[in-house]
Amino acid sequence: MGEFQISNRDKLKSWKEGPVKQSIIDFLNSSIEEGPNYIKPEDRIATFDNDGTLWAEKPIPVQLIFLFQAFAKTAKNNPGLAEKQPYKALLERDAIFFKNAIEQNPSAIKQLEVAFAQQWAGKTPNEFEAEVKEFYATEKPLKFADNFTELVYKPMLELFDLLKDYKYRVFVCSGGGRDFMRVISEETWGIYKENVIGSASEYEYKNNALIRLDKVLGGVTLGPGKVEHIYARTGRLPIFAGGNGDVDIEMLESAKFRLFINHDDDEREYAYKSGAEKILKIANENEYTIVSMKNDWKNIFKE
């Protein structure tokens, strides 16, 4: 007997019947039933990448638009930054840099993280959050929706709900900015702010105010850094993990159930393999659960 009874198929309405949906249900059922696959409730950790796993990352990840706009404005007002990265690349419209940033190349992300920390140094959390909210209110996607938060994948939100029914704690772990994601995490994903893991600035509480410093907290949350940050936050490795890019390989390897999102639907979203060549090969060789957006999802975006 399991711990509780769940009407699984009512929970994954946007998932087509088939081996992918069934493998998720079978794993979750086995994790609560007595036997070799049982997972204690306190160990039920589920972690997911953000860009390309929870919402659309093409033609460019949402946060990069926010950062590029801020950095470009700063560079124009401070000519001394013209020869310093990433400002130089932005001013010169360096196609290689943009490609590396979009595909989350660690070297490009490190440069962006340093600039990110410096950009809002001295700001309070509320001041930064106000800028992010203004960005969401004024900037619109190029395709599909009226607002970026409407580009969240409906099947993944349904999966979050199902995991919670099985007493899994759901975390988002991304190379993107933790505080940027926290602004929309509760309303959009149904995930508490404290369950968002990502790149972040250090803070200092001084003179009755909490302010951002010009330093990055910890290492980059990409590749092995994702596993390191997850463990630092939870004290555990994930049981269930989902991702879509090469920077998610280590996070998926550290989990028992590995969900890979394959972008193969150019009509309803985008079809691409760039930045995912390695993980797609690993997923096929190691029998990960591979989601075909084209074949396994009835709907892609939130209504």
PDB file of C-alpha atoms in Angstrom:
ATOM      1  CA  MET A   1       0.000   0.000   0.000  1.00  0.00           C
ATOM      2  CA  GLY A   2       1.255   3.497  -0.814  1.00  0.00           C
ATOM      3  CA  GLU A   3       1.094   6.421   1.577  1.00  0.00           C
ATOM      4  CA  PHE A   4      -1.933   7.873  -0.158  1.00  0.00           C
ATOM      5  CA  GLN A   5      -4.061   7.519  -3.253  1.00  0.00           C
ATOM      6  CA  ILE A   6      -3.704  10.025  -6.110  1.00  0.00           C
ATOM      7  CA  SER A   7      -5.715  10.434  -9.304  1.00  0.00           C
ATOM      8  CA  ASN A   8      -2.576  10.808 -11.405  1.00  0.00           C
ATOM      9  CA  ARG A   9      -4.034  11.239 -14.837  1.00  0.00           C
ATOM     10  CA  ASP A  10      -6.252  14.114 -13.759  1.00  0.00           C
ATOM     11  CA  LYS A  11      -3.093  15.950 -12.702  1.00  0.00           C
ATOM     12  CA  LEU A  12      -1.187  15.780 -16.003  1.00  0.00           C
ATOM     13  CA  LYS A  13      -3.924  16.927 -18.375  1.00  0.00           C
ATOM     14  CA  SER A  14      -1.527  18.560 -20.832  1.00  0.00           C
ATOM     15  CA  TRP A  15       0.581  15.394 -21.163  1.00  0.00           C
ATOM     16  CA  LYS A  16      -0.343  12.870 -23.840  1.00  0.00           C
ATOM     17  CA  GLU A  17      -0.807   9.262 -22.822  1.00  0.00           C
ATOM     18  CA  GLY A  18       2.340   7.290 -23.519  1.00  0.00           C
ATOM     19  CA  PRO A  19       5.640   6.042 -22.084  1.00  0.00           C
ATOM     20  CA  VAL A  20       6.877   9.469 -20.920  1.00  0.00           C
ATOM     21  CA  LYS A  21       3.806  10.276 -18.864  1.00  0.00           C
ATOM     22  CA  GLN A  22       3.650   6.693 -17.584  1.00  0.00           C
ATOM     23  CA  SER A  23       7.304   6.696 -16.523  1.00  0.00           C
ATOM     24  CA  ILE A  24       6.716   9.781 -14.360  1.00  0.00           C
ATOM     25  CA  ILE A  25       3.687   8.236 -12.705  1.00  0.00           C
ATOM     26  CA  ASP A  26       5.395   4.870 -12.199  1.00  0.00           C
ATOM     27  CA  PHE A  27       8.434   6.473 -10.581  1.00  0.00           C
ATOM     28  CA  LEU A  28       6.406   8.648  -8.242  1.00  0.00           C
ATOM     29  CA  ASN A  29       4.244   5.698  -7.207  1.00  0.00           C
ATOM     30  CA  SER A  30       7.309   3.545  -6.533  1.00  0.00           C
ATOM     31  CA  SER A  31       8.870   6.306  -4.450  1.00  0.00           C
ATOM     32  CA  ILE A  32       6.022   6.220  -1.915  1.00  0.00           C
ATOM     33  CA  GLU A  33       5.458   2.455  -1.824  1.00  0.00           C
ATOM     34  CA  GLU A  34       7.295   0.125   0.515  1.00  0.00           C
ATOM     35  CA  GLY A  35      10.157  -1.522  -1.295  1.00  0.00           C
ATOM     36  CA  PRO A  36      13.611  -0.867  -2.752  1.00  0.00           C
ATOM     37  CA  ASN A  37      12.535   2.351  -4.503  1.00  0.00           C
ATOM     38  CA  TYR A  38      10.912   3.960  -1.465  1.00  0.00           C
ATOM     39  CA  ILE A  39      12.045   7.534  -0.783  1.00  0.00           C
ATOM     40  CA  LYS A  40      11.607   8.989   2.691  1.00  0.00           C
ATOM     41  CA  PRO A  41       9.467  12.167   2.640  1.00  0.00           C
ATOM     42  CA  GLU A  42      12.314  14.314   3.932  1.00  0.00           C
ATOM     43  CA  ASP A  43      14.490  13.226   0.984  1.00  0.00           C
ATOM     44  CA  ARG A  44      11.920  13.983  -1.710  1.00  0.00           C
ATOM     45  CA  ILE A  45      13.664  16.858  -3.460  1.00  0.00           C
ATOM     46  CA  ALA A  46      12.817  17.817  -7.049  1.00  0.00           C
ATOM     47  CA  THR A  47      14.940  20.370  -8.901  1.00  0.00           C
ATOM     48  CA  PHE A  48      14.405  22.016 -12.275  1.00  0.00           C
ATOM     49  CA  ASP A  49      16.303  24.321 -14.561  1.00  0.00           C
ATOM     50  CA  ASN A  50      14.428  27.459 -15.624  1.00  0.00           C
ATOM     51  CA  ASP A  51      15.243  28.751 -19.119  1.00  0.00           C
ATOM     52  CA  GLY A  52      14.102  26.205 -21.695  1.00  0.00           C
ATOM     53  CA  THR A  53      12.763  23.889 -18.985  1.00  0.00           C
ATOM     54  CA  LEU A  54      10.029  26.008 -17.415  1.00  0.00           C
ATOM     55  CA  TRP A  55       9.592  28.711 -20.029  1.00  0.00           C
ATOM     56  CA  ALA A  56      10.770  29.673 -23.500  1.00  0.00           C
ATOM     57  CA  GLU A  57      14.432  30.657 -23.812  1.00  0.00           C
ATOM     58  CA  LYS A  58      14.404  31.547 -27.503  1.00  0.00           C
ATOM     59  CA  PRO A  59      15.176  33.779 -29.258  1.00  0.00           C
ATOM     60  CA  ILE A  60      16.927  34.974 -26.098  1.00  0.00           C
ATOM     61  CA  PRO A  61      16.459  34.147 -22.386  1.00  0.00           C
ATOM     62  CA  VAL A  62      14.214  36.663 -20.656  1.00  0.00           C
ATOM     63  CA  GLN A  63      16.708  37.774 -18.034  1.00  0.00           C
ATOM     64  CA  LEU A  64      19.383  38.441 -20.644  1.00  0.00           C
ATOM     65  CA  ILE A  65      17.066  41.009 -22.225  1.00  0.00           C
ATOM     66  CA  PHE A  66      16.746  42.695 -18.824  1.00  0.00           C
ATOM     67  CA  LEU A  67      20.517  42.609 -18.226  1.00  0.00           C
ATOM     68  CA  PHE A  68      21.530  43.705 -21.707  1.00  0.00           C
ATOM     69  CA  GLN A  69      19.240  46.733 -21.533  1.00  0.00           C
ATOM     70  CA  ALA A  70      20.628  47.779 -18.154  1.00  0.00           C
ATOM     71  CA  PHE A  71      24.265  47.166 -19.100  1.00  0.00           C
ATOM     72  CA  ALA A  72      23.969  48.994 -22.425  1.00  0.00           C
ATOM     73  CA  LYS A  73      22.525  52.044 -20.698  1.00  0.00           C
ATOM     74  CA  THR A  74      25.296  52.001 -18.101  1.00  0.00           C
ATOM     75  CA  ALA A  75      28.005  51.650 -20.750  1.00  0.00           C
ATOM     76  CA  LYS A  76      26.678  54.603 -22.746  1.00  0.00           C
ATOM     77  CA  ASN A  77      26.724  56.765 -19.607  1.00  0.00           C
ATOM     78  CA  ASN A  78      30.210  55.584 -18.600  1.00  0.00           C
ATOM     79  CA  PRO A  79      32.619  55.717 -21.575  1.00  0.00           C
ATOM     80  CA  GLY A  80      35.361  54.136 -19.448  1.00  0.00           C
ATOM     81  CA  LEU A  81      33.496  50.809 -19.644  1.00  0.00           C
ATOM     82  CA  ALA A  82      33.669  50.654 -23.437  1.00  0.00           C
ATOM     83  CA  GLU A  83      36.710  48.354 -23.407  1.00  0.00           C
ATOM     84  CA  LYS A  84      35.550  46.198 -20.509  1.00  0.00           C
ATOM     85  CA  GLN A  85      33.492  43.036 -20.854  1.00  0.00           C
ATOM     86  CA  PRO A  86      30.596  42.451 -21.087  1.00  0.00           C
ATOM     87  CA  TYR A  87      29.967  46.109 -21.947  1.00  0.00           C
ATOM     88  CA  LYS A  88      32.376  46.022 -24.902  1.00  0.00           C
ATOM     89  CA  ALA A  89      30.557  43.065 -26.434  1.00  0.00           C
ATOM     90  CA  LEU A  90      27.184  44.747 -25.991  1.00  0.00           C
ATOM     91  CA  LEU A  91      28.287  48.031 -27.539  1.00  0.00           C
ATOM     92  CA  GLU A  92      29.946  46.233 -30.458  1.00  0.00           C
ATOM     93  CA  ARG A  93      27.061  43.764 -30.813  1.00  0.00           C
ATOM     94  CA  ASP A  94      29.502  40.864 -30.610  1.00  0.00           C
ATOM     95  CA  ALA A  95      27.611  37.914 -32.130  1.00  0.00           C
ATOM     96  CA  ILE A  96      29.923  35.325 -30.567  1.00  0.00           C
ATOM     97  CA  PHE A  97      29.441  36.769 -27.081  1.00  0.00           C
ATOM     98  CA  PHE A  98      25.662  36.855 -27.526  1.00  0.00           C
ATOM     99  CA  LYS A  99      25.686  33.226 -28.693  1.00  0.00           C
ATOM    100  CA  ASN A 100      27.782  32.142 -25.695  1.00  0.00           C
ATOM    101  CA  ALA A 101      25.531  34.041 -23.303  1.00  0.00           C
ATOM    102  CA  ILE A 102      22.344  32.591 -24.785  1.00  0.00           C
ATOM    103  CA  GLU A 103      23.766  29.056 -24.592  1.00  0.00           C
ATOM    104  CA  GLN A 104      24.950  29.737 -21.012  1.00  0.00           C
ATOM    105  CA  ASN A 105      28.640  29.288 -21.713  1.00  0.00           C
ATOM    106  CA  PRO A 106      30.250  29.515 -18.240  1.00  0.00           C
ATOM    107  CA  SER A 107      32.870  32.086 -19.295  1.00  0.00           C
ATOM    108  CA  ALA A 108      30.214  34.463 -20.649  1.00  0.00           C
ATOM    109  CA  ILE A 109      27.947  33.910 -17.646  1.00  0.00           C
ATOM    110  CA  LYS A 110      30.777  34.709 -15.226  1.00  0.00           C
ATOM    111  CA  GLN A 111      31.337  38.050 -16.942  1.00  0.00           C
ATOM    112  CA  LEU A 112      27.619  38.797 -16.788  1.00  0.00           C
ATOM    113  CA  GLU A 113      27.417  37.834 -13.111  1.00  0.00           C
ATOM    114  CA  VAL A 114      30.173  40.251 -12.122  1.00  0.00           C
ATOM    115  CA  ALA A 115      28.514  43.081 -14.058  1.00  0.00           C
ATOM    116  CA  PHE A 116      25.143  42.064 -12.590  1.00  0.00           C
ATOM    117  CA  ALA A 117      26.447  42.375  -9.034  1.00  0.00           C
ATOM    118  CA  GLN A 118      28.036  45.746  -9.759  1.00  0.00           C
ATOM    119  CA  GLN A 119      25.007  47.134 -11.618  1.00  0.00           C
ATOM    120  CA  TRP A 120      22.703  47.098  -8.607  1.00  0.00           C
ATOM    121  CA  ALA A 121      25.255  47.467  -5.794  1.00  0.00           C
ATOM    122  CA  GLY A 122      23.848  49.674  -3.041  1.00  0.00           C
ATOM    123  CA  LYS A 123      20.243  48.954  -3.985  1.00  0.00           C
ATOM    124  CA  THR A 124      17.767  47.445  -1.564  1.00  0.00           C
ATOM    125  CA  PRO A 125      15.882  44.249  -2.478  1.00  0.00           C
ATOM    126  CA  ASN A 126      12.707  46.301  -2.959  1.00  0.00           C
ATOM    127  CA  GLU A 127      14.446  48.713  -5.349  1.00  0.00           C
ATOM    128  CA  PHE A 128      15.755  45.859  -7.477  1.00  0.00           C
ATOM    129  CA  GLU A 129      12.370  44.125  -7.452  1.00  0.00           C
ATOM    130  CA  ALA A 130      10.674  47.337  -8.597  1.00  0.00           C
ATOM    131  CA  GLU A 131      12.997  47.493 -11.640  1.00  0.00           C
ATOM    132  CA  VAL A 132      12.232  43.882 -12.526  1.00  0.00           C
ATOM    133  CA  LYS A 133       8.487  44.455 -12.217  1.00  0.00           C
ATOM    134  CA  GLU A 134       8.733  47.519 -14.459  1.00  0.00           C
ATOM    135  CA  PHE A 135      10.600  45.414 -17.021  1.00  0.00           C
ATOM    136  CA  TYR A 136       7.851  42.810 -17.054  1.00  0.00           C
ATOM    137  CA  ALA A 137       5.199  45.509 -17.354  1.00  0.00           C
ATOM    138  CA  THR A 138       6.833  47.292 -20.299  1.00  0.00           C
ATOM    139  CA  GLU A 139       8.765  44.673 -22.298  1.00  0.00           C
ATOM    140  CA  LYS A 140       6.886  42.162 -24.421  1.00  0.00           C
ATOM    141  CA  PRO A 141       7.928  38.893 -26.127  1.00  0.00           C
ATOM    142  CA  LEU A 142       8.552  38.820 -29.854  1.00  0.00           C
ATOM    143  CA  LYS A 143       6.356  35.773 -30.369  1.00  0.00           C
ATOM    144  CA  PHE A 144       3.370  33.923 -28.904  1.00  0.00           C
ATOM    145  CA  ALA A 145       2.274  35.981 -25.884  1.00  0.00           C
ATOM    146  CA  ASP A 146       1.498  39.397 -24.442  1.00  0.00           C
ATOM    147  CA  ASN A 147       3.692  38.865 -21.402  1.00  0.00           C
ATOM    148  CA  PHE A 148       6.835  36.829 -20.675  1.00  0.00           C
ATOM    149  CA  THR A 149       5.189  35.008 -17.771  1.00  0.00           C
ATOM    150  CA  GLU A 150       2.647  33.588 -20.229  1.00  0.00           C
ATOM    151  CA  LEU A 151       5.489  31.679 -21.911  1.00  0.00           C
ATOM    152  CA  VAL A 152       5.660  29.258 -18.972  1.00  0.00           C
ATOM    153  CA  TYR A 153       5.080  25.641 -19.941  1.00  0.00           C
ATOM    154  CA  LYS A 154       1.720  24.434 -18.702  1.00  0.00           C
ATOM    155  CA  PRO A 155       2.773  20.739 -18.561  1.00  0.00           C
ATOM    156  CA  MET A 156       5.617  21.626 -16.171  1.00  0.00           C
ATOM    157  CA  LEU A 157       3.283  23.509 -13.845  1.00  0.00           C
ATOM    158  CA  GLU A 158       1.051  20.423 -13.797  1.00  0.00           C
ATOM    159  CA  LEU A 159       4.107  18.311 -12.966  1.00  0.00           C
ATOM    160  CA  PHE A 160       4.941  20.649 -10.067  1.00  0.00           C
ATOM    161  CA  ASP A 161       1.441  20.146  -8.678  1.00  0.00           C
ATOM    162  CA  LEU A 162       1.733  16.374  -9.002  1.00  0.00           C
ATOM    163  CA  LEU A 163       5.119  16.314  -7.271  1.00  0.00           C
ATOM    164  CA  LYS A 164       3.711  18.321  -4.380  1.00  0.00           C
ATOM    165  CA  ASP A 165       0.891  15.784  -4.055  1.00  0.00           C
ATOM    166  CA  TYR A 166       3.576  13.143  -3.565  1.00  0.00           C
ATOM    167  CA  LYS A 167       5.142  15.328  -0.865  1.00  0.00           C
ATOM    168  CA  TYR A 168       8.108  16.379  -2.980  1.00  0.00           C
ATOM    169  CA  ARG A 169       9.616  19.792  -2.319  1.00  0.00           C
ATOM    170  CA  VAL A 170      10.130  21.556  -5.635  1.00  0.00           C
ATOM    171  CA  PHE A 171      13.117  23.837  -6.280  1.00  0.00           C
ATOM    172  CA  VAL A 172      14.174  25.832  -9.318  1.00  0.00           C
ATOM    173  CA  CYS A 173      17.938  25.910  -9.907  1.00  0.00           C
ATOM    174  CA  SER A 174      19.169  28.121 -12.717  1.00  0.00           C
ATOM    175  CA  GLY A 175      22.269  29.919 -13.916  1.00  0.00           C
ATOM    176  CA  GLY A 176      20.011  32.966 -14.058  1.00  0.00           C
ATOM    177  CA  GLY A 177      19.667  35.518 -11.293  1.00  0.00           C
ATOM    178  CA  ARG A 178      18.031  34.178  -8.153  1.00  0.00           C
ATOM    179  CA  ASP A 179      16.427  37.483  -7.198  1.00  0.00           C
ATOM    180  CA  PHE A 180      15.196  38.105 -10.754  1.00  0.00           C
ATOM    181  CA  MET A 181      13.392  34.741 -10.719  1.00  0.00           C
ATOM    182  CA  ARG A 182      12.030  35.251  -7.213  1.00  0.00           C
ATOM    183  CA  VAL A 183      10.019  38.244  -8.387  1.00  0.00           C
ATOM    184  CA  ILE A 184       7.732  35.951 -10.397  1.00  0.00           C
ATOM    185  CA  SER A 185       8.279  32.554  -8.713  1.00  0.00           C
ATOM    186  CA  GLU A 186       5.291  32.492  -6.381  1.00  0.00           C
ATOM    187  CA  GLU A 187       2.687  33.917  -8.744  1.00  0.00           C
ATOM    188  CA  THR A 188       3.931  32.169 -11.900  1.00  0.00           C
ATOM    189  CA  TRP A 189       5.336  28.821 -10.736  1.00  0.00           C
ATOM    190  CA  GLY A 190       3.679  28.421  -7.342  1.00  0.00           C
ATOM    191  CA  ILE A 191       7.183  28.105  -5.859  1.00  0.00           C
ATOM    192  CA  TYR A 192       8.141  29.981  -2.694  1.00  0.00           C
ATOM    193  CA  LYS A 193      11.008  32.473  -3.072  1.00  0.00           C
ATOM    194  CA  GLU A 194      13.201  30.450  -0.726  1.00  0.00           C
ATOM    195  CA  ASN A 195      12.956  27.500  -3.128  1.00  0.00           C
ATOM    196  CA  VAL A 196      14.634  29.427  -5.950  1.00  0.00           C
ATOM    197  CA  ILE A 197      18.365  28.770  -6.371  1.00  0.00           C
ATOM    198  CA  GLY A 198      20.508  30.814  -8.733  1.00  0.00           C
ATOM    199  CA  SER A 199      23.254  33.350  -9.196  1.00  0.00           C
ATOM    200  CA  ALA A 200      23.021  36.078  -6.564  1.00  0.00           C
ATOM    201  CA  SER A 201      24.717  39.131  -5.136  1.00  0.00           C
ATOM    202  CA  GLU A 202      25.947  39.248  -1.567  1.00  0.00           C
ATOM    203  CA  TYR A 203      23.943  41.387   0.865  1.00  0.00           C
ATOM    204  CA  GLU A 204      24.847  43.527   3.852  1.00  0.00           C
ATOM    205  CA  TYR A 205      22.543  44.714   6.615  1.00  0.00           C
ATOM    206  CA  LYS A 206      23.738  48.119   7.768  1.00  0.00           C
ATOM    207  CA  ASN A 207      22.078  51.220   9.221  1.00  0.00           C
ATOM    208  CA  ASN A 208      18.713  49.454   9.399  1.00  0.00           C
ATOM    209  CA  ALA A 209      18.739  48.570   5.708  1.00  0.00           C
ATOM    210  CA  LEU A 210      19.571  45.483   3.646  1.00  0.00           C
ATOM    211  CA  ILE A 211      21.559  46.413   0.537  1.00  0.00           C
ATOM    212  CA  ARG A 212      23.154  44.574  -2.357  1.00  0.00           C
ATOM    213  CA  LEU A 213      26.945  44.430  -2.597  1.00  0.00           C
ATOM    214  CA  ASP A 214      29.106  44.368  -5.726  1.00  0.00           C
ATOM    215  CA  LYS A 215      30.124  40.763  -5.097  1.00  0.00           C
ATOM    216  CA  VAL A 216      28.718  37.483  -6.404  1.00  0.00           C
ATOM    217  CA  LEU A 217      27.610  34.965  -3.780  1.00  0.00           C
ATOM    218  CA  GLY A 218      29.261  31.569  -4.296  1.00  0.00           C
ATOM    219  CA  GLY A 219      30.146  30.046  -7.651  1.00  0.00           C
ATOM    220  CA  VAL A 220      28.270  29.896 -10.928  1.00  0.00           C
ATOM    221  CA  THR A 221      25.069  27.831 -10.816  1.00  0.00           C
ATOM    222  CA  LEU A 222      25.870  25.949 -14.004  1.00  0.00           C
ATOM    223  CA  GLY A 223      27.109  22.392 -14.556  1.00  0.00           C
ATOM    224  CA  PRO A 224      28.571  21.000 -11.330  1.00  0.00           C
ATOM    225  CA  GLY A 225      27.752  24.323  -9.666  1.00  0.00           C
ATOM    226  CA  LYS A 226      24.068  23.431  -9.813  1.00  0.00           C
ATOM    227  CA  VAL A 227      24.617  20.316  -7.721  1.00  0.00           C
ATOM    228  CA  GLU A 228      26.818  22.239  -5.293  1.00  0.00           C
ATOM    229  CA  HIS A 229      24.243  24.995  -4.817  1.00  0.00           C
ATOM    230  CA  ILE A 230      21.382  22.504  -4.452  1.00  0.00           C
ATOM    231  CA  TYR A 231      23.236  20.662  -1.712  1.00  0.00           C
ATOM    232  CA  ALA A 232      24.230  23.903   0.015  1.00  0.00           C
ATOM    233  CA  ARG A 233      20.559  24.979   0.043  1.00  0.00           C
ATOM    234  CA  THR A 234      18.880  21.655   0.900  1.00  0.00           C
ATOM    235  CA  GLY A 235      21.542  19.430   2.470  1.00  0.00           C
ATOM    236  CA  ARG A 236      20.465  16.751   0.001  1.00  0.00           C
ATOM    237  CA  LEU A 237      20.868  15.713  -3.621  1.00  0.00           C
ATOM    238  CA  PRO A 238      17.774  15.766  -5.830  1.00  0.00           C
ATOM    239  CA  ILE A 239      15.666  12.665  -6.351  1.00  0.00           C
ATOM    240  CA  PHE A 240      13.832  14.046  -9.372  1.00  0.00           C
ATOM    241  CA  ALA A 241      15.493  16.545 -11.746  1.00  0.00           C
ATOM    242  CA  GLY A 242      14.547  18.188 -15.025  1.00  0.00           C
ATOM    243  CA  GLY A 243      16.594  20.174 -17.520  1.00  0.00           C
ATOM    244  CA  ASN A 244      17.105  20.895 -21.193  1.00  0.00           C
ATOM    245  CA  GLY A 245      20.742  21.914 -21.747  1.00  0.00           C
ATOM    246  CA  ASP A 246      24.339  20.782 -21.394  1.00  0.00           C
ATOM    247  CA  VAL A 247      24.650  22.948 -18.262  1.00  0.00           C
ATOM    248  CA  ASP A 248      22.071  20.641 -16.615  1.00  0.00           C
ATOM    249  CA  ILE A 249      24.008  17.401 -17.113  1.00  0.00           C
ATOM    250  CA  GLU A 250      25.447  17.168 -13.602  1.00  0.00           C
ATOM    251  CA  MET A 251      22.140  18.049 -11.932  1.00  0.00           C
ATOM    252  CA  LEU A 252      20.369  15.272 -13.807  1.00  0.00           C
ATOM    253  CA  GLU A 253      23.207  12.817 -13.173  1.00  0.00           C
ATOM    254  CA  SER A 254      22.888  13.445  -9.417  1.00  0.00           C
ATOM    255  CA  ALA A 255      19.182  12.488  -9.412  1.00  0.00           C
ATOM    256  CA  LYS A 256      17.374   9.161  -9.540  1.00  0.00           C
ATOM    257  CA  PHE A 257      14.745  10.281 -12.065  1.00  0.00           C
ATOM    258  CA  ARG A 258      16.097  12.342 -14.978  1.00  0.00           C
ATOM    259  CA  LEU A 259      13.728  14.326 -17.175  1.00  0.00           C
ATOM    260  CA  PHE A 260      15.111  15.898 -20.348  1.00  0.00           C
ATOM    261  CA  ILE A 261      13.022  18.454 -22.262  1.00  0.00           C
ATOM    262  CA  ASN A 262      13.693  18.174 -26.002  1.00  0.00           C
ATOM    263  CA  HIS A 263      12.774  21.259 -28.037  1.00  0.00           C
ATOM    264  CA  ASP A 264      11.474  19.762 -31.268  1.00  0.00           C
ATOM    265  CA  ASP A 265       8.283  21.734 -31.931  1.00  0.00           C
ATOM    266  CA  ASP A 266       8.995  24.652 -34.252  1.00  0.00           C
ATOM    267  CA  GLU A 267       5.299  25.275 -34.873  1.00  0.00           C
ATOM    268  CA  ARG A 268       4.125  25.750 -31.293  1.00  0.00           C
ATOM    269  CA  GLU A 269       7.469  26.875 -29.828  1.00  0.00           C
ATOM    270  CA  TYR A 270      11.014  26.449 -31.225  1.00  0.00           C
ATOM    271  CA  ALA A 271      13.050  23.513 -32.526  1.00  0.00           C
ATOM    272  CA  TYR A 272      16.754  23.521 -31.681  1.00  0.00           C
ATOM    273  CA  LYS A 273      19.621  21.457 -30.308  1.00  0.00           C
ATOM    274  CA  SER A 274      22.234  24.169 -29.769  1.00  0.00           C
ATOM    275  CA  GLY A 275      23.533  24.068 -26.223  1.00  0.00           C
ATOM    276  CA  ALA A 276      22.021  20.607 -25.737  1.00  0.00           C
ATOM    277  CA  GLU A 277      24.111  18.366 -27.973  1.00  0.00           C
ATOM    278  CA  LYS A 278      25.945  16.620 -25.124  1.00  0.00           C
ATOM    279  CA  ILE A 279      22.962  16.080 -22.862  1.00  0.00           C
ATOM    280  CA  LEU A 280      20.816  14.739 -25.714  1.00  0.00           C
ATOM    281  CA  LYS A 281      23.475  12.098 -26.432  1.00  0.00           C
ATOM    282  CA  ILE A 282      23.771  11.228 -22.740  1.00  0.00           C
ATOM    283  CA  ALA A 283      19.991  11.079 -22.352  1.00  0.00           C
ATOM    284  CA  ASN A 284      19.653   8.604 -25.222  1.00  0.00           C
ATOM    285  CA  GLU A 285      22.552   6.437 -24.045  1.00  0.00           C
ATOM    286  CA  ASN A 286      21.412   6.309 -20.416  1.00  0.00           C
ATOM    287  CA  GLU A 287      17.664   5.949 -20.905  1.00  0.00           C
ATOM    288  CA  TYR A 288      16.660   9.285 -19.410  1.00  0.00           C
ATOM    289  CA  THR A 289      12.994  10.143 -19.721  1.00  0.00           C
ATOM    290  CA  ILE A 290      13.054  12.323 -22.844  1.00  0.00           C
ATOM    291  CA  VAL A 291      10.110  14.664 -23.351  1.00  0.00           C
ATOM    292  CA  SER A 292       9.297  15.482 -26.954  1.00  0.00           C
ATOM    293  CA  MET A 293       7.482  18.806 -26.803  1.00  0.00           C
ATOM    294  CA  LYS A 294       5.950  17.945 -30.164  1.00  0.00           C
ATOM    295  CA  ASN A 295       4.759  14.445 -29.330  1.00  0.00           C
ATOM    296  CA  ASP A 296       4.288  14.356 -25.542  1.00  0.00           C
ATOM    297  CA  TRP A 297       2.590  17.676 -24.758  1.00  0.00           C
ATOM    298  CA  LYS A 298      -0.975  18.469 -25.771  1.00  0.00           C
ATOM    299  CA  ASN A 299      -0.496  22.092 -24.814  1.00  0.00           C
ATOM    300  CA  ILE A 300       2.723  24.009 -24.311  1.00  0.00           C
ATOM    301  CA  PHE A 301       1.911  27.389 -22.784  1.00  0.00           C
ATOM    302  CA  LYS A 302      -0.309  28.535 -19.970  1.00  0.00           C
ATOM    303  CA  GLU A 303      -3.756  29.598 -21.005  1.00  0.00           C
TER     304      GLU A 303
END
